Short mmCIF file of C-alpha atoms in Angstrom, two decimals:
data_model
loop_
_atom_site.label_atom_id
_atom_site.label_comp_id
_atom_site.label_asym_id
_atom_site.label_seq_id
_atom_site.Cartn_x
_atom_site.Cartn_y
_atom_site.Cartn_z
CA MET A 17 -26.81 -0.68 -45.93
CA LYS A 18 -23.80 -1.62 -43.98
CA ALA A 19 -21.36 -4.11 -45.62
CA ARG A 20 -21.36 -7.44 -43.99
CA LEU A 21 -19.72 -10.74 -44.47
CA ASN A 22 -22.18 -13.07 -46.23
CA THR A 23 -20.32 -16.28 -46.79
CA ILE A 24 -17.10 -18.00 -45.91
CA CYS A 25 -15.80 -20.75 -48.25
CA ARG A 26 -12.80 -22.90 -48.42
CA HIS A 27 -11.36 -25.41 -50.90
CA PRO A 28 -9.46 -28.12 -49.03
CA ILE A 29 -8.12 -29.60 -52.23
CA LYS A 30 -7.15 -27.00 -54.86
CA SER A 31 -9.71 -27.04 -57.76
CA HIS A 32 -11.39 -30.15 -56.23
CA GLY A 33 -14.47 -28.97 -54.26
CA ARG A 34 -15.60 -26.27 -51.89
CA GLU A 35 -17.37 -26.10 -48.56
CA SER A 36 -19.06 -23.29 -46.63
CA LEU A 37 -18.02 -22.56 -43.10
CA ALA A 38 -20.04 -21.13 -40.15
CA SER A 39 -17.07 -19.44 -38.84
CA VAL A 40 -13.20 -19.49 -39.07
CA ARG A 41 -10.25 -18.21 -37.18
CA LEU A 42 -7.80 -16.33 -39.37
CA SER A 43 -4.09 -16.02 -38.44
CA ALA A 44 -1.77 -13.24 -39.56
CA GLY A 45 0.25 -14.09 -42.63
CA ALA A 46 -1.83 -17.14 -43.50
CA GLY A 47 -4.72 -18.14 -45.72
CA LEU A 48 -7.97 -19.73 -44.46
CA PRO A 49 -7.14 -22.77 -42.34
CA TRP A 50 -7.08 -25.87 -44.63
CA ASP A 51 -7.87 -23.77 -47.76
CA ARG A 52 -5.95 -25.19 -50.68
CA HIS A 53 -4.11 -27.31 -48.23
CA TRP A 54 -3.68 -30.11 -50.82
CA ALA A 55 -3.38 -29.86 -54.78
CA VAL A 56 -3.54 -32.55 -57.45
CA ALA A 57 -0.28 -32.52 -59.42
CA HIS A 58 -0.59 -33.88 -63.05
CA ASP A 59 1.87 -36.16 -64.86
CA ALA A 60 3.61 -33.13 -66.58
CA ALA A 61 4.12 -31.21 -63.29
CA ARG A 62 7.65 -29.86 -62.53
CA LEU A 63 7.40 -29.28 -58.87
CA VAL A 64 9.95 -27.69 -56.52
CA GLU A 65 9.75 -27.92 -52.68
CA GLY A 66 6.99 -25.81 -51.13
CA TRP A 67 4.62 -23.61 -53.08
CA ASN A 68 4.19 -24.18 -56.89
CA PRO A 69 2.38 -22.23 -59.67
CA CYS A 70 -1.10 -23.46 -60.69
CA VAL A 71 0.21 -24.71 -64.14
CA ASN A 72 1.41 -27.84 -62.27
CA PHE A 73 -2.01 -28.94 -60.99
CA ALA A 74 -5.27 -30.30 -62.28
CA ARG A 75 -7.70 -27.49 -62.28
CA GLY A 76 -11.06 -26.16 -63.53
CA SER A 77 -9.62 -23.97 -66.34
CA LYS A 78 -8.51 -27.14 -68.15
CA ALA A 79 -11.08 -29.61 -66.81
CA PRO A 80 -14.36 -27.77 -66.27
CA ALA A 81 -16.13 -30.95 -64.83
CA LEU A 82 -14.02 -30.41 -61.69
CA MET A 83 -15.97 -27.24 -61.01
CA ALA A 84 -19.03 -29.34 -59.96
CA ILE A 85 -17.20 -31.02 -57.08
CA ASN A 86 -18.30 -30.23 -53.42
CA ALA A 87 -16.17 -31.16 -50.46
CA ALA A 88 -16.39 -31.71 -46.77
CA LEU A 89 -13.30 -31.81 -44.59
CA ASP A 90 -13.05 -33.63 -41.22
CA GLU A 91 -10.20 -31.67 -39.69
CA SER A 92 -9.60 -34.15 -36.82
CA THR A 93 -8.81 -36.93 -39.20
CA ALA A 94 -7.71 -35.02 -42.32
CA THR A 95 -10.35 -36.94 -44.19
CA VAL A 96 -12.16 -35.36 -47.26
CA THR A 97 -15.45 -36.47 -48.63
CA LEU A 98 -15.98 -35.41 -52.28
CA THR A 99 -19.30 -35.38 -54.23
CA HIS A 100 -20.07 -34.72 -57.90
CA PRO A 101 -23.38 -35.11 -59.86
CA GLU A 102 -21.81 -37.83 -62.02
CA ARG A 103 -19.93 -39.74 -59.27
CA GLU A 104 -20.75 -41.69 -56.14
CA PRO A 105 -19.36 -39.86 -52.98
CA LEU A 106 -15.69 -40.61 -52.13
CA THR A 107 -14.30 -40.35 -48.67
CA PHE A 108 -10.49 -40.62 -48.43
CA ARG A 109 -7.44 -39.26 -46.76
CA PRO A 110 -5.29 -37.12 -49.16
CA ASP A 111 -2.22 -37.75 -47.10
CA ASP A 112 -2.60 -41.59 -47.17
CA ALA A 113 -0.72 -43.09 -50.11
CA ALA A 114 -3.02 -46.19 -49.87
CA ASP A 115 -6.05 -44.01 -50.72
CA LEU A 116 -4.48 -42.31 -53.79
CA PRO A 117 -5.61 -45.05 -56.32
CA ARG A 118 -9.18 -44.67 -55.27
CA PHE A 119 -9.06 -40.87 -55.62
CA LEU A 120 -7.36 -41.10 -59.09
CA ASP A 121 -9.97 -43.62 -60.25
CA TRP A 122 -12.81 -41.32 -59.03
CA VAL A 123 -11.39 -38.19 -60.68
CA ARG A 124 -9.80 -39.41 -63.80
CA GLU A 125 -12.88 -39.21 -66.11
CA LEU A 126 -13.50 -35.74 -64.93
CA ASN A 127 -10.40 -34.74 -66.77
CA PRO A 128 -10.45 -34.40 -70.54
CA ALA A 129 -8.57 -36.94 -72.68
CA GLY A 130 -5.44 -35.73 -74.32
CA ARG A 131 -4.32 -33.46 -71.44
CA ALA A 132 -1.96 -34.01 -68.59
CA MET A 133 -3.70 -36.31 -66.10
CA PRO A 134 -3.82 -36.30 -62.27
CA GLU A 135 -0.96 -38.29 -60.83
CA ARG A 136 -0.46 -37.40 -57.12
CA ILE A 137 -1.66 -35.24 -54.30
CA VAL A 138 0.79 -32.74 -52.67
CA SER A 139 0.94 -30.23 -49.95
CA ALA A 140 3.34 -27.31 -49.30
CA GLY A 141 2.90 -26.38 -45.64
CA ARG A 142 0.92 -23.32 -46.60
CA ILE A 143 -2.04 -22.46 -48.70
CA MET A 144 -1.47 -23.33 -52.33
CA SER A 145 -3.29 -20.24 -53.67
CA ASP A 146 -2.69 -18.96 -57.09
CA THR A 147 -0.55 -16.17 -55.49
CA ASP A 148 3.03 -16.82 -54.39
CA TYR A 149 2.02 -15.41 -50.93
CA PRO A 150 -0.59 -16.73 -48.52
CA SER A 151 -3.76 -14.94 -49.60
CA VAL A 152 -7.43 -14.71 -48.87
CA SER A 153 -9.80 -13.86 -51.69
CA ILE A 154 -12.53 -11.33 -51.07
CA LEU A 155 -15.48 -10.94 -53.52
CA ASN A 156 -18.51 -8.73 -53.84
CA LEU A 157 -22.01 -10.23 -54.20
CA ALA A 158 -23.25 -7.00 -55.96
CA SER A 159 -20.55 -7.53 -58.65
CA ASN A 160 -21.60 -10.96 -59.31
CA THR A 161 -25.27 -9.92 -59.60
CA ASP A 162 -24.35 -7.00 -61.94
CA LEU A 163 -22.22 -9.30 -64.22
CA GLY A 164 -25.00 -11.85 -64.37
CA ALA A 165 -27.51 -9.05 -65.49
CA ARG A 166 -25.06 -7.98 -68.17
CA MET A 167 -24.88 -11.62 -69.39
CA GLY A 168 -28.67 -12.29 -69.06
CA MET A 169 -28.27 -15.19 -66.77
CA ASP A 170 -28.17 -16.09 -63.04
CA LEU A 171 -24.51 -16.49 -62.07
CA SER A 172 -23.66 -18.73 -59.16
CA PRO A 173 -21.10 -17.16 -56.84
CA LEU A 174 -19.43 -20.62 -56.67
CA ARG A 175 -17.98 -19.97 -60.17
CA TRP A 176 -15.36 -17.65 -58.60
CA ARG A 177 -14.06 -20.15 -55.99
CA GLY A 178 -13.77 -17.25 -53.44
CA ASN A 179 -13.17 -17.30 -49.62
CA LEU A 180 -15.03 -14.32 -48.28
CA TRP A 181 -18.10 -12.90 -49.86
CA VAL A 182 -19.29 -9.41 -48.89
CA GLU A 183 -22.82 -7.96 -49.27
CA GLY A 184 -23.67 -4.28 -49.03
CA TRP A 185 -20.97 -2.81 -51.29
CA GLN A 186 -21.80 -1.10 -54.61
CA PRO A 187 -21.01 -3.20 -57.66
CA TRP A 188 -17.32 -3.27 -58.43
CA ALA A 189 -16.35 -1.27 -55.36
CA GLU A 190 -13.81 -3.91 -54.43
CA TRP A 191 -11.53 -2.71 -57.33
CA ASP A 192 -10.89 0.57 -55.44
CA LEU A 193 -9.78 -1.26 -52.42
CA VAL A 194 -6.21 -2.15 -53.40
CA GLY A 195 -3.92 -0.85 -50.69
CA ARG A 196 -6.82 -0.42 -48.21
CA ARG A 197 -7.47 -2.46 -45.04
CA LEU A 198 -10.64 -4.26 -44.11
CA ARG A 199 -11.86 -4.93 -40.57
CA ILE A 200 -14.00 -7.95 -39.87
CA GLY A 201 -14.44 -8.60 -36.21
CA ASP A 202 -11.00 -8.84 -34.70
CA ALA A 203 -9.45 -9.66 -37.98
CA LEU A 204 -7.72 -7.14 -40.14
CA LEU A 205 -6.97 -7.75 -43.88
CA GLU A 206 -4.98 -5.69 -46.45
CA VAL A 207 -6.04 -5.77 -50.01
CA ARG A 208 -3.04 -6.43 -52.26
CA GLU A 209 -4.29 -6.88 -55.83
CA ARG A 210 -7.12 -7.69 -58.12
CA ILE A 211 -7.75 -11.33 -59.30
CA GLU A 212 -7.40 -11.96 -63.02
CA ARG A 213 -9.79 -14.72 -63.92
CA CYS A 214 -9.40 -17.92 -66.02
CA ASN A 215 -11.66 -20.25 -67.99
CA ALA A 216 -12.80 -22.09 -64.92
CA THR A 217 -15.37 -19.40 -64.28
CA LYS A 218 -17.15 -20.32 -67.50
CA ALA A 219 -18.28 -23.59 -66.07
CA ASN A 220 -21.56 -23.92 -64.27
CA PRO A 221 -20.71 -25.27 -60.81
CA ALA A 222 -23.93 -27.27 -60.66
CA THR A 223 -23.06 -29.31 -63.69
CA GLY A 224 -19.36 -28.82 -64.56
CA ARG A 225 -20.36 -27.80 -68.08
CA ILE A 226 -19.37 -24.61 -69.92
CA GLU A 227 -22.35 -22.26 -69.59
CA GLY A 228 -21.69 -18.59 -69.99
CA ASP A 229 -18.67 -16.58 -71.25
CA THR A 230 -17.75 -14.73 -67.94
CA LEU A 231 -14.32 -13.66 -69.31
CA GLY A 232 -15.81 -12.23 -72.55
CA ALA A 233 -18.42 -10.33 -70.50
CA LEU A 234 -15.75 -8.88 -68.19
CA ARG A 235 -13.56 -7.76 -71.10
CA GLY A 236 -16.61 -6.41 -73.11
CA ALA A 237 -17.77 -4.27 -70.11
CA PHE A 238 -14.48 -3.28 -68.53
CA GLY A 239 -11.60 -4.13 -70.88
CA HIS A 240 -10.09 -6.75 -68.47
CA GLN A 241 -11.02 -10.03 -66.78
CA ASP A 242 -10.61 -9.14 -63.18
CA PHE A 243 -13.13 -10.28 -60.56
CA GLY A 244 -12.52 -9.94 -56.85
CA VAL A 245 -9.30 -9.04 -54.92
CA TYR A 246 -6.58 -10.87 -52.95
CA ALA A 247 -5.84 -9.86 -49.48
CA VAL A 248 -3.42 -10.74 -46.64
CA VAL A 249 -4.23 -11.23 -43.07
CA VAL A 250 -2.54 -8.56 -41.00
CA GLU A 251 -4.19 -9.32 -37.65
CA GLY A 252 -5.95 -12.64 -36.92
CA GLY A 253 -9.26 -13.28 -35.29
CA GLU A 254 -12.48 -15.23 -35.53
CA ILE A 255 -14.88 -14.20 -38.29
CA ALA A 256 -18.40 -15.29 -39.11
CA PRO A 257 -21.14 -14.46 -41.59
CA GLY A 258 -23.14 -11.45 -40.46
CA MET A 259 -20.13 -9.57 -39.12
CA GLU A 260 -19.74 -5.97 -40.34
CA VAL A 261 -16.89 -5.20 -42.89
CA THR A 262 -15.51 -1.78 -42.51
CA ILE A 263 -12.91 -0.14 -44.77
CA GLN A 264 -9.97 1.54 -43.06
#
């Protein structure tokens, strides 16, 4: 079976919802357009201009209920609609200060008491990925299936908050791709490093509740908690599900 791109997913607000895309145009040196374009800084954040590490932001590793958020972005108006099984839908503009109180009211109870609380929405002029370089995450559907079998449960791929999901690779084949290049349509990506995972992946993305020790399963089976890889875009181009993924 040839490897093919199965799913494209972006997260307009870091850790606050995901949406699937029918296609996307990648640009060299950039992440997916609008992926992690915004992030929610908490009241203990120590921000500098531009990109900041994830410890400054509200995220699923500390607030698992955030993992159940879905998002829909209207690019023409920079308007985001968020949905959650325990909330009414919220449509707002993250760049509009007048909309911030509505967002904070909506999201506050999804964050556990006693922790730093969401305070403001920021952007950096580039993707606010967990890497200090603009990255695209690439994940293997067979690896997700294999880990779920080891855990005795059906794991939703949404737990991993990935960008590009590939079908047709052998389980865990992606770990051997560091330093290799992948061609998808006209786009060329170079794999930089594995992704070390956090507690956010323990949450069921349908409910936002902890259900399944993904990190323990990874450590028990492989001695680490890596899942997926980070890549950089070397050559841009339009990509869409169904396109062949070739290793170069």
